[in-house]
Each structure stands twice: as C-alpha cells, then as structure tokens.
Amino acid sequence: MHLKASSLMRLISFLLTLISLTAAAADQAPIRVVCVGDSITEGYGVVASQAYPVRLQELLGAGYEVKNCGMSGRTISSKSDSPYITLNLWKEAKDFHPQIAVIMLGSNDAKTANFVHAAEL
C-alpha cells in the first residue's frame, strides 16, 4: 500500500492525538457512575459479587468508579409506601457527584398498594 505524504502525515497526526488522549485519560480521575434503584440494583437474592453494579464495575474497568445505591422495595413515586428519595442513599448518590447515573426504579410502584397513586404521577 502506497500512501501520499499528506495522507501519511494525517495518519501520523491522528495516531499521535489518539495516543495523547489515551495518556491524558489514564492520568485523570475515574468517571463516577452511580446505580440508583430497588432490589435489582441492590443485588437482592444474588451473591454480592453478582449484583449488576459490581458486574458493571468489572466491565467498565479502572477508568470508572461504580457506586451501588440500591435498596430493596424502593419506589420512584414520593406517594408510595417506600419512596427512594427519603433514603440516606439518595443523599449519598447525589454527594458522590456522579457523571453517569443508572436508574432502576418503578417495579415496586406497580404493587397494588402503590398503584392507587398512578393517576397522580
């Protein structure tokens, strides 16, 4: 394959930029990811190492810091029997200053006791 000098220079410039960005990313603090939610997030019923926030940390690697802020039975509705926003975990999640939030709430809102408020949502 024969490259023109200008094409070769663009390729070299691109590769140097890529290397520079990769090196800069390695020097930066990890990207903070918070997982907010109910029992699925908390990991209820599974070995702690199998909770999805733990697995997410494994998949994302060292460039990320994943925090599990899940608690079983919690809901998104503030009119339900167990609103997530009343938890200290909610404050913890915000104080973590995440750059990414993964939210898994809503399943418990469908419980009969909570569904009576559906029209108010």
GROMACS .gro file of C-alpha atoms in nm:
model
  121
    1MET     CA    1   0.000   0.000   0.000
    2HIS     CA    2   0.138   0.335  -0.100
    3LEU     CA    3   0.032   0.647   0.090
    4LYS     CA    4   0.079   1.005  -0.025
    5ALA     CA    5   0.292   1.217   0.207
    6SER     CA    6  -0.011   1.427   0.307
    7SER     CA    7  -0.217   1.116   0.389
    8LEU     CA    8   0.072   0.971   0.588
    9MET     CA    9   0.109   1.295   0.784
   10ARG     CA   10  -0.266   1.299   0.864
   11LEU     CA   11  -0.246   0.938   0.979
   12ILE     CA   12   0.056   1.010   1.200
   13SER     CA   13  -0.116   1.320   1.340
   14PHE     CA   14  -0.429   1.117   1.414
   15LEU     CA   15  -0.230   0.844   1.589
   16LEU     CA   16  -0.035   1.095   1.798
   17THR     CA   17  -0.360   1.264   1.901
   18LEU     CA   18  -0.509   0.927   1.993
   19ILE     CA   19  -0.204   0.835   2.199
   20SER     CA   20  -0.211   1.175   2.368
   21LEU     CA   21  -0.581   1.143   2.456
   22THR     CA   22  -0.531   0.791   2.588
   23ALA     CA   23  -0.240   0.902   2.807
   24ALA     CA   24  -0.440   1.201   2.934
   25ALA     CA   25  -0.737   0.979   3.017
   26ALA     CA   26  -0.511   0.745   3.213
   27ASP     CA   27  -0.396   1.038   3.430
   28GLN     CA   28  -0.748   1.158   3.507
   29ALA     CA   29  -0.968   1.057   3.797
   30PRO     CA   30  -1.211   0.774   3.722
   31ILE     CA   31  -1.554   0.858   3.580
   32ARG     CA   32  -1.809   0.823   3.861
   33VAL     CA   33  -2.116   0.607   3.790
   34VAL     CA   34  -2.394   0.576   4.047
   35CYS     CA   35  -2.652   0.297   4.033
   36VAL     CA   36  -2.979   0.408   4.196
   37GLY     CA   37  -3.263   0.165   4.239
   38ASP     CA   38  -3.452  -0.111   4.411
   39SER     CA   39  -3.371  -0.475   4.490
   40ILE     CA   40  -3.243  -0.542   4.138
   41THR     CA   41  -2.978  -0.275   4.188
   42GLU     CA   42  -2.904  -0.371   4.547
   43GLY     CA   43  -2.847  -0.731   4.441
   44TYR     CA   44  -3.120  -0.891   4.650
   45GLY     CA   45  -3.123  -1.268   4.608
   46VAL     CA   46  -2.779  -1.296   4.449
   47VAL     CA   47  -2.427  -1.325   4.585
   48ALA     CA   48  -2.298  -0.969   4.640
   49SER     CA   49  -2.034  -1.016   4.369
   50GLN     CA   50  -2.309  -1.080   4.114
   51ALA     CA   51  -2.510  -0.761   4.175
   52TYR     CA   52  -2.522  -0.569   3.848
   53PRO     CA   53  -2.332  -0.262   3.979
   54VAL     CA   54  -2.041  -0.492   4.074
   55ARG     CA   55  -2.051  -0.654   3.731
   56LEU     CA   56  -2.076  -0.311   3.568
   57GLN     CA   57  -1.758  -0.206   3.751
   58GLU     CA   58  -1.583  -0.517   3.621
   59LEU     CA   59  -1.695  -0.446   3.264
   60LEU     CA   60  -1.604  -0.077   3.269
   61GLY     CA   61  -1.266  -0.124   3.435
   62ALA     CA   62  -1.030   0.105   3.622
   63GLY     CA   63  -1.133   0.421   3.435
   64TYR     CA   64  -1.467   0.415   3.616
   65GLU     CA   65  -1.583   0.408   3.977
   66VAL     CA   66  -1.926   0.247   4.019
   67LYS     CA   67  -2.125   0.305   4.339
   68ASN     CA   68  -2.422   0.086   4.433
   69CYS     CA   69  -2.701   0.292   4.591
   70GLY     CA   70  -2.978   0.036   4.561
   71MET     CA   71  -3.224  -0.068   4.830
   72SER     CA   72  -3.489  -0.335   4.810
   73GLY     CA   73  -3.855  -0.235   4.792
   74ARG     CA   74  -3.800   0.128   4.697
   75THR     CA   75  -4.016   0.323   4.454
   76ILE     CA   76  -3.986   0.627   4.234
   77SER     CA   77  -4.317   0.777   4.349
   78SER     CA   78  -4.298   1.001   4.653
   79LYS     CA   79  -4.658   0.899   4.737
   80SER     CA   80  -4.575   0.529   4.767
   81ASP     CA   81  -4.505   0.324   5.076
   82SER     CA   82  -4.123   0.334   5.025
   83PRO     CA   83  -4.003   0.637   4.824
   84TYR     CA   84  -3.638   0.620   4.726
   85ILE     CA   85  -3.590   0.993   4.783
   86THR     CA   86  -3.646   0.951   5.160
   87LEU     CA   87  -3.333   0.737   5.196
   88ASN     CA   88  -2.989   0.844   5.309
   89LEU     CA   89  -2.877   0.652   4.999
   90TRP     CA   90  -3.037   0.925   4.786
   91LYS     CA   91  -2.816   1.183   4.957
   92GLU     CA   92  -2.516   0.951   4.918
   93ALA     CA   93  -2.589   0.912   4.548
   94LYS     CA   94  -2.601   1.291   4.499
   95ASP     CA   95  -2.296   1.355   4.720
   96PHE     CA   96  -2.098   1.109   4.505
   97HIS     CA   97  -2.125   1.370   4.224
   98PRO     CA   98  -2.169   1.111   3.951
   99GLN     CA   99  -2.106   1.187   3.588
  100ILE     CA  100  -2.335   0.898   3.492
  101ALA     CA  101  -2.646   0.768   3.670
  102VAL     CA  102  -2.810   0.431   3.605
  103ILE     CA  103  -3.163   0.428   3.748
  104MET     CA  104  -3.370   0.114   3.805
  105LEU     CA  105  -3.689   0.219   3.981
  106GLY     CA  106  -4.054   0.161   3.901
  107SER     CA  107  -4.111  -0.210   3.957
  108ASN     CA  108  -4.234  -0.158   4.313
  109ASP     CA  109  -4.457   0.129   4.204
  110ALA     CA  110  -4.675  -0.133   4.036
  111LYS     CA  111  -4.761  -0.303   4.367
  112THR     CA  112  -5.133  -0.279   4.441
  113ALA     CA  113  -5.074  -0.060   4.749
  114ASN     CA  114  -4.875   0.188   4.541
  115PHE     CA  115  -5.070   0.171   4.216
  116VAL     CA  116  -5.361   0.362   4.372
  117HIS     CA  117  -5.150   0.675   4.321
  118ALA     CA  118  -5.091   0.609   3.948
  119ALA     CA  119  -5.323   0.890   3.838
  120GLU     CA  120  -5.124   1.141   4.045
  121LEU     CA  121  -4.791   1.065   3.879
   0.00000   0.00000   0.00000
